[in-house]
Amino acid sequence: MKPVHCANAVPLATLLEYWLDELDEAGDARIAGHLLGCAACSANLQGLLDLAGGVRAAMQAGLLQVVVPDAFLERLAARGLRVREYAVAPSGSVNCTVGPDDDLVVARLGASLAGVGRLDIEQASSTRAQVERMRDVPFDSSAAAVILAANTGQLRALPASTLRIRLLDVAPAGERLLGEYTFHHSPHPGAGRH
Amino acid sequence: MCNGRAIRYTFFAGPIWPYPMEVDEPDGHDHADDATLARRIAAAPGDAAAETELYRRLAPRIRLYGLKHLRDAQAAADLAQQVMLLTLERLRAGKLRDAERLASFVFGTCRMQVLDLRRTGARRARLLDRYATAPQVEEPAAALGLDHARVAECLDRLSERERSVLVMTFHDEQPAREVAAALGLSEGNVRVIRHRGLGRLRDCVNGEGEPP
């Protein structure tokens, strides 16, 4: 893409605020008017939308491991995505798989999150020597669970294996285990037939 | 992308816009600006080259305005078509005397047309609600311009908070207020995380800077 220039370029953050309708009416009109007269800033906005499209596509292709809230899952389902969900209580375990038609697989990890400062998620798989740690994940302290969307592509490639997930309340004084969850994964019987 | 001078042409369906539209990026050095093109069209109505170039420059901006204010790709394309038609008619008739005011004219026309399209859309929605079920229109992921595997790789390199905030922001176009409420963060915190994450994601996707 050719370099684009504007003497009064709209910052990327403002372009995003404009797109998300976060500006007041006067601000919205000011940016809209500028964009209609400015090829450079318009191209920047288009770049931002392309990036947003890439994020949507990555999410819908199940390529992301990410913590999401309940409302987000509901919107995915409303869009017609097939979401396979495993709800597990602390110290609980579940047999799990990923079906050929599943768009997304999520783990709903039940936990009491009130009073938690920083939340980490630790994952130990029987197929890996290393323990993976997701640090400082966002969470709603009033929620009864943490929802972790898995990378579906990686799950599909897994052999039969066991994954242990631990939720940890991390404080300067030390760590407190909020729950441990065991997932016994088996490849789907229909895998490879599609 | 544009240096090879490989130019693709797209023709609009229907008789409204008969000229080819260059969709590749121009080199930028020898292209007249909007006002110069407007003056050319006003001085010599029927200057197809000037009209085509003005269309190529302005229509994508109007389409973006339409996407933002109508949230519908087809309606945005219709808006671009209508506004350009009105703009060119005005220029050809010599009724847009100050070419420097072209952007203002386009902006005003966009606003009026959006109001019209919204009214039409609301009427259509009421009819659909009453007589039929509206078809579910889903944006095909494969039609998107960026390599989403690359975007996924770059998202994977962000912090957990940045990833969650950007996914929520971009996937459903959620404003900071709603992302904050869903993730148990303050609105200000979401804006900071979003801004930092966006910069890092863009740099990574563009292959710029150090990997996060």
JSON list of N, CA and C in Angstrom, two decimals, chain B residues 77-123:
[
{"chain": "B", "resi": 77, "resn": "ALA", "atom": "N", "xyz": [-23.03, 0.69, -0.21]},
{"chain": "B", "resi": 77, "resn": "ALA", "atom": "CA", "xyz": [-22.70, 0.75, -1.64]},
{"chain": "B", "resi": 77, "resn": "ALA", "atom": "C", "xyz": [-23.74, 1.59, -2.38]},
{"chain": "B", "resi": 78, "resn": "ASP", "atom": "N", "xyz": [-25.00, 1.44, -2.02]},
{"chain": "B", "resi": 78, "resn": "ASP", "atom": "CA", "xyz": [-26.06, 2.24, -2.63]},
{"chain": "B", "resi": 78, "resn": "ASP", "atom": "C", "xyz": [-25.83, 3.73, -2.34]},
{"chain": "B", "resi": 79, "resn": "LEU", "atom": "N", "xyz": [-25.45, 4.00, -1.11]},
{"chain": "B", "resi": 79, "resn": "LEU", "atom": "CA", "xyz": [-25.20, 5.40, -0.72]},
{"chain": "B", "resi": 79, "resn": "LEU", "atom": "C", "xyz": [-24.09, 6.00, -1.58]},
{"chain": "B", "resi": 80, "resn": "ALA", "atom": "N", "xyz": [-23.00, 5.25, -1.73]},
{"chain": "B", "resi": 80, "resn": "ALA", "atom": "CA", "xyz": [-21.87, 5.75, -2.52]},
{"chain": "B", "resi": 80, "resn": "ALA", "atom": "C", "xyz": [-22.33, 6.06, -3.95]},
{"chain": "B", "resi": 81, "resn": "GLN", "atom": "N", "xyz": [-23.12, 5.17, -4.51]},
{"chain": "B", "resi": 81, "resn": "GLN", "atom": "CA", "xyz": [-23.62, 5.35, -5.87]},
{"chain": "B", "resi": 81, "resn": "GLN", "atom": "C", "xyz": [-24.48, 6.61, -5.97]},
{"chain": "B", "resi": 82, "resn": "GLN", "atom": "N", "xyz": [-25.39, 6.75, -5.02]},
{"chain": "B", "resi": 82, "resn": "GLN", "atom": "CA", "xyz": [-26.33, 7.88, -5.07]},
{"chain": "B", "resi": 82, "resn": "GLN", "atom": "C", "xyz": [-25.63, 9.21, -4.86]},
{"chain": "B", "resi": 83, "resn": "VAL", "atom": "N", "xyz": [-24.76, 9.23, -3.86]},
{"chain": "B", "resi": 83, "resn": "VAL", "atom": "CA", "xyz": [-24.10, 10.51, -3.55]},
{"chain": "B", "resi": 83, "resn": "VAL", "atom": "C", "xyz": [-23.17, 10.92, -4.69]},
{"chain": "B", "resi": 84, "resn": "MET", "atom": "N", "xyz": [-22.48, 9.98, -5.27]},
{"chain": "B", "resi": 84, "resn": "MET", "atom": "CA", "xyz": [-21.61, 10.32, -6.39]},
{"chain": "B", "resi": 84, "resn": "MET", "atom": "C", "xyz": [-22.41, 10.82, -7.58]},
{"chain": "B", "resi": 85, "resn": "LEU", "atom": "N", "xyz": [-23.53, 10.20, -7.80]},
{"chain": "B", "resi": 85, "resn": "LEU", "atom": "CA", "xyz": [-24.39, 10.63, -8.92]},
{"chain": "B", "resi": 85, "resn": "LEU", "atom": "C", "xyz": [-24.83, 12.09, -8.71]},
{"chain": "B", "resi": 86, "resn": "LEU", "atom": "N", "xyz": [-25.29, 12.38, -7.51]},
{"chain": "B", "resi": 86, "resn": "LEU", "atom": "CA", "xyz": [-25.74, 13.75, -7.20]},
{"chain": "B", "resi": 86, "resn": "LEU", "atom": "C", "xyz": [-24.58, 14.74, -7.30]},
{"chain": "B", "resi": 87, "resn": "THR", "atom": "N", "xyz": [-23.42, 14.31, -6.83]},
{"chain": "B", "resi": 87, "resn": "THR", "atom": "CA", "xyz": [-22.25, 15.20, -6.85]},
{"chain": "B", "resi": 87, "resn": "THR", "atom": "C", "xyz": [-21.84, 15.51, -8.29]},
{"chain": "B", "resi": 88, "resn": "LEU", "atom": "N", "xyz": [-21.80, 14.48, -9.11]},
{"chain": "B", "resi": 88, "resn": "LEU", "atom": "CA", "xyz": [-21.38, 14.69, -10.50]},
{"chain": "B", "resi": 88, "resn": "LEU", "atom": "C", "xyz": [-22.41, 15.53, -11.26]},
{"chain": "B", "resi": 89, "resn": "GLU", "atom": "N", "xyz": [-23.67, 15.28, -10.99]},
{"chain": "B", "resi": 89, "resn": "GLU", "atom": "CA", "xyz": [-24.71, 16.09, -11.64]},
{"chain": "B", "resi": 89, "resn": "GLU", "atom": "C", "xyz": [-24.53, 17.56, -11.28]},
{"chain": "B", "resi": 90, "resn": "ARG", "atom": "N", "xyz": [-24.27, 17.79, -9.99]},
{"chain": "B", "resi": 90, "resn": "ARG", "atom": "CA", "xyz": [-24.09, 19.16, -9.53]},
{"chain": "B", "resi": 90, "resn": "ARG", "atom": "C", "xyz": [-22.87, 19.81, -10.19]},
{"chain": "B", "resi": 91, "resn": "LEU", "atom": "N", "xyz": [-21.80, 19.05, -10.28]},
{"chain": "B", "resi": 91, "resn": "LEU", "atom": "CA", "xyz": [-20.57, 19.58, -10.90]},
{"chain": "B", "resi": 91, "resn": "LEU", "atom": "C", "xyz": [-20.79, 19.86, -12.39]},
{"chain": "B", "resi": 92, "resn": "ARG", "atom": "N", "xyz": [-21.40, 18.90, -13.08]},
{"chain": "B", "resi": 92, "resn": "ARG", "atom": "CA", "xyz": [-21.62, 19.06, -14.53]},
{"chain": "B", "resi": 92, "resn": "ARG", "atom": "C", "xyz": [-22.49, 20.29, -14.81]},
{"chain": "B", "resi": 93, "resn": "ALA", "atom": "N", "xyz": [-23.46, 20.52, -13.92]},
{"chain": "B", "resi": 93, "resn": "ALA", "atom": "CA", "xyz": [-24.36, 21.65, -14.13]},
{"chain": "B", "resi": 93, "resn": "ALA", "atom": "C", "xyz": [-23.73, 22.97, -13.70]},
{"chain": "B", "resi": 94, "resn": "GLY", "atom": "N", "xyz": [-22.53, 22.91, -13.19]},
{"chain": "B", "resi": 94, "resn": "GLY", "atom": "CA", "xyz": [-21.84, 24.13, -12.76]},
{"chain": "B", "resi": 94, "resn": "GLY", "atom": "C", "xyz": [-22.46, 24.73, -11.51]},
{"chain": "B", "resi": 95, "resn": "LYS", "atom": "N", "xyz": [-23.15, 23.91, -10.73]},
{"chain": "B", "resi": 95, "resn": "LYS", "atom": "CA", "xyz": [-23.83, 24.45, -9.55]},
{"chain": "B", "resi": 95, "resn": "LYS", "atom": "C", "xyz": [-22.98, 24.34, -8.28]},
{"chain": "B", "resi": 96, "resn": "LEU", "atom": "N", "xyz": [-21.84, 23.72, -8.41]},
{"chain": "B", "resi": 96, "resn": "LEU", "atom": "CA", "xyz": [-20.93, 23.67, -7.26]},
{"chain": "B", "resi": 96, "resn": "LEU", "atom": "C", "xyz": [-19.76, 24.57, -7.61]},
{"chain": "B", "resi": 97, "resn": "ARG", "atom": "N", "xyz": [-19.94, 25.89, -7.33]},
{"chain": "B", "resi": 97, "resn": "ARG", "atom": "CA", "xyz": [-19.01, 26.88, -7.86]},
{"chain": "B", "resi": 97, "resn": "ARG", "atom": "C", "xyz": [-17.65, 26.81, -7.15]},
{"chain": "B", "resi": 98, "resn": "ASP", "atom": "N", "xyz": [-17.68, 26.62, -5.87]},
{"chain": "B", "resi": 98, "resn": "ASP", "atom": "CA", "xyz": [-16.42, 26.61, -5.12]},
{"chain": "B", "resi": 98, "resn": "ASP", "atom": "C", "xyz": [-15.97, 25.15, -4.96]},
{"chain": "B", "resi": 99, "resn": "ALA", "atom": "N", "xyz": [-15.03, 24.73, -5.79]},
{"chain": "B", "resi": 99, "resn": "ALA", "atom": "CA", "xyz": [-14.59, 23.33, -5.78]},
{"chain": "B", "resi": 99, "resn": "ALA", "atom": "C", "xyz": [-13.98, 22.94, -4.43]},
{"chain": "B", "resi": 100, "resn": "GLU", "atom": "N", "xyz": [-13.45, 23.96, -3.72]},
{"chain": "B", "resi": 100, "resn": "GLU", "atom": "CA", "xyz": [-12.86, 23.64, -2.42]},
{"chain": "B", "resi": 100, "resn": "GLU", "atom": "C", "xyz": [-13.92, 23.18, -1.42]},
{"chain": "B", "resi": 101, "resn": "ARG", "atom": "N", "xyz": [-15.17, 23.47, -1.73]},
{"chain": "B", "resi": 101, "resn": "ARG", "atom": "CA", "xyz": [-16.26, 23.10, -0.82]},
{"chain": "B", "resi": 101, "resn": "ARG", "atom": "C", "xyz": [-16.84, 21.72, -1.18]},
{"chain": "B", "resi": 102, "resn": "LEU", "atom": "N", "xyz": [-16.14, 21.01, -2.05]},
{"chain": "B", "resi": 102, "resn": "LEU", "atom": "CA", "xyz": [-16.64, 19.72, -2.51]},
{"chain": "B", "resi": 102, "resn": "LEU", "atom": "C", "xyz": [-16.92, 18.77, -1.33]},
{"chain": "B", "resi": 103, "resn": "ALA", "atom": "N", "xyz": [-15.96, 18.68, -0.40]},
{"chain": "B", "resi": 103, "resn": "ALA", "atom": "CA", "xyz": [-16.12, 17.75, 0.73]},
{"chain": "B", "resi": 103, "resn": "ALA", "atom": "C", "xyz": [-17.36, 18.12, 1.55]},
{"chain": "B", "resi": 104, "resn": "SER", "atom": "N", "xyz": [-17.58, 19.42, 1.73]},
{"chain": "B", "resi": 104, "resn": "SER", "atom": "CA", "xyz": [-18.76, 19.86, 2.51]},
{"chain": "B", "resi": 104, "resn": "SER", "atom": "C", "xyz": [-20.04, 19.45, 1.81]},
{"chain": "B", "resi": 105, "resn": "PHE", "atom": "N", "xyz": [-20.04, 19.63, 0.48]},
{"chain": "B", "resi": 105, "resn": "PHE", "atom": "CA", "xyz": [-21.23, 19.24, -0.28]},
{"chain": "B", "resi": 105, "resn": "PHE", "atom": "C", "xyz": [-21.47, 17.73, -0.15]},
{"chain": "B", "resi": 106, "resn": "VAL", "atom": "N", "xyz": [-20.40, 16.96, -0.30]},
{"chain": "B", "resi": 106, "resn": "VAL", "atom": "CA", "xyz": [-20.52, 15.49, -0.22]},
{"chain": "B", "resi": 106, "resn": "VAL", "atom": "C", "xyz": [-21.00, 15.09, 1.18]},
{"chain": "B", "resi": 107, "resn": "PHE", "atom": "N", "xyz": [-20.46, 15.74, 2.20]},
{"chain": "B", "resi": 107, "resn": "PHE", "atom": "CA", "xyz": [-20.85, 15.43, 3.57]},
{"chain": "B", "resi": 107, "resn": "PHE", "atom": "C", "xyz": [-22.34, 15.70, 3.78]},
{"chain": "B", "resi": 108, "resn": "GLY", "atom": "N", "xyz": [-22.77, 16.88, 3.35]},
{"chain": "B", "resi": 108, "resn": "GLY", "atom": "CA", "xyz": [-24.18, 17.24, 3.51]},
{"chain": "B", "resi": 108, "resn": "GLY", "atom": "C", "xyz": [-25.09, 16.27, 2.76]},
{"chain": "B", "resi": 109, "resn": "THR", "atom": "N", "xyz": [-24.66, 15.90, 1.56]},
{"chain": "B", "resi": 109, "resn": "THR", "atom": "CA", "xyz": [-25.48, 14.97, 0.76]},
{"chain": "B", "resi": 109, "resn": "THR", "atom": "C", "xyz": [-25.53, 13.60, 1.43]},
{"chain": "B", "resi": 110, "resn": "CYS", "atom": "N", "xyz": [-24.39, 13.18, 1.95]},
{"chain": "B", "resi": 110, "resn": "CYS", "atom": "CA", "xyz": [-24.36, 11.89, 2.67]},
{"chain": "B", "resi": 110, "resn": "CYS", "atom": "C", "xyz": [-25.36, 11.89, 3.82]},
{"chain": "B", "resi": 111, "resn": "ARG", "atom": "N", "xyz": [-25.35, 12.96, 4.59]},
{"chain": "B", "resi": 111, "resn": "ARG", "atom": "CA", "xyz": [-26.24, 13.02, 5.76]},
{"chain": "B", "resi": 111, "resn": "ARG", "atom": "C", "xyz": [-27.70, 12.91, 5.32]},
{"chain": "B", "resi": 112, "resn": "MET", "atom": "N", "xyz": [-28.04, 13.66, 4.29]},
{"chain": "B", "resi": 112, "resn": "MET", "atom": "CA", "xyz": [-29.44, 13.64, 3.82]},
{"chain": "B", "resi": 112, "resn": "MET", "atom": "C", "xyz": [-29.82, 12.26, 3.30]},
{"chain": "B", "resi": 113, "resn": "GLN", "atom": "N", "xyz": [-28.92, 11.67, 2.52]},
{"chain": "B", "resi": 113, "resn": "GLN", "atom": "CA", "xyz": [-29.21, 10.36, 1.94]},
{"chain": "B", "resi": 113, "resn": "GLN", "atom": "C", "xyz": [-29.31, 9.28, 3.02]},
{"chain": "B", "resi": 114, "resn": "VAL", "atom": "N", "xyz": [-28.47, 9.40, 4.03]},
{"chain": "B", "resi": 114, "resn": "VAL", "atom": "CA", "xyz": [-28.53, 8.41, 5.13]},
{"chain": "B", "resi": 114, "resn": "VAL", "atom": "C", "xyz": [-29.87, 8.50, 5.85]},
{"chain": "B", "resi": 115, "resn": "LEU", "atom": "N", "xyz": [-30.33, 9.74, 6.06]},
{"chain": "B", "resi": 115, "resn": "LEU", "atom": "CA", "xyz": [-31.65, 9.90, 6.69]},
{"chain": "B", "resi": 115, "resn": "LEU", "atom": "C", "xyz": [-32.72, 9.22, 5.85]},
{"chain": "B", "resi": 116, "resn": "ASP", "atom": "N", "xyz": [-32.65, 9.43, 4.53]},
{"chain": "B", "resi": 116, "resn": "ASP", "atom": "CA", "xyz": [-33.62, 8.81, 3.61]},
{"chain": "B", "resi": 116, "resn": "ASP", "atom": "C", "xyz": [-33.54, 7.29, 3.67]},
{"chain": "B", "resi": 117, "resn": "LEU", "atom": "N", "xyz": [-32.30, 6.78, 3.59]},
{"chain": "B", "resi": 117, "resn": "LEU", "atom": "CA", "xyz": [-32.12, 5.32, 3.58]},
{"chain": "B", "resi": 117, "resn": "LEU", "atom": "C", "xyz": [-32.59, 4.71, 4.91]},
{"chain": "B", "resi": 118, "resn": "ARG", "atom": "N", "xyz": [-32.35, 5.44, 6.00]},
{"chain": "B", "resi": 118, "resn": "ARG", "atom": "CA", "xyz": [-32.81, 4.93, 7.30]},
{"chain": "B", "resi": 118, "resn": "ARG", "atom": "C", "xyz": [-34.32, 4.84, 7.34]},
{"chain": "B", "resi": 119, "resn": "ARG", "atom": "N", "xyz": [-34.96, 5.88, 6.79]},
{"chain": "B", "resi": 119, "resn": "ARG", "atom": "CA", "xyz": [-36.43, 5.87, 6.77]},
{"chain": "B", "resi": 119, "resn": "ARG", "atom": "C", "xyz": [-36.93, 4.70, 5.94]},
{"chain": "B", "resi": 120, "resn": "THR", "atom": "N", "xyz": [-36.29, 4.51, 4.75]},
{"chain": "B", "resi": 120, "resn": "THR", "atom": "CA", "xyz": [-36.67, 3.40, 3.88]},
{"chain": "B", "resi": 120, "resn": "THR", "atom": "C", "xyz": [-36.41, 2.07, 4.59]},
{"chain": "B", "resi": 121, "resn": "GLY", "atom": "N", "xyz": [-35.25, 1.99, 5.24]},
{"chain": "B", "resi": 121, "resn": "GLY", "atom": "CA", "xyz": [-34.88, 0.76, 5.93]},
{"chain": "B", "resi": 121, "resn": "GLY", "atom": "C", "xyz": [-35.84, 0.44, 7.05]},
{"chain": "B", "resi": 122, "resn": "ALA", "atom": "N", "xyz": [-36.25, 1.47, 7.78]},
{"chain": "B", "resi": 122, "resn": "ALA", "atom": "CA", "xyz": [-37.19, 1.25, 8.89]},
{"chain": "B", "resi": 122, "resn": "ALA", "atom": "C", "xyz": [-38.53, 0.75, 8.35]},
{"chain": "B", "resi": 123, "resn": "ARG", "atom": "N", "xyz": [-38.92, 1.34, 7.21]},
{"chain": "B", "resi": 123, "resn": "ARG", "atom": "CA", "xyz": [-40.18, 0.91, 6.62]},
{"chain": "B", "resi": 123, "resn": "ARG", "atom": "C", "xyz": [-40.09, -0.55, 6.18]}
]
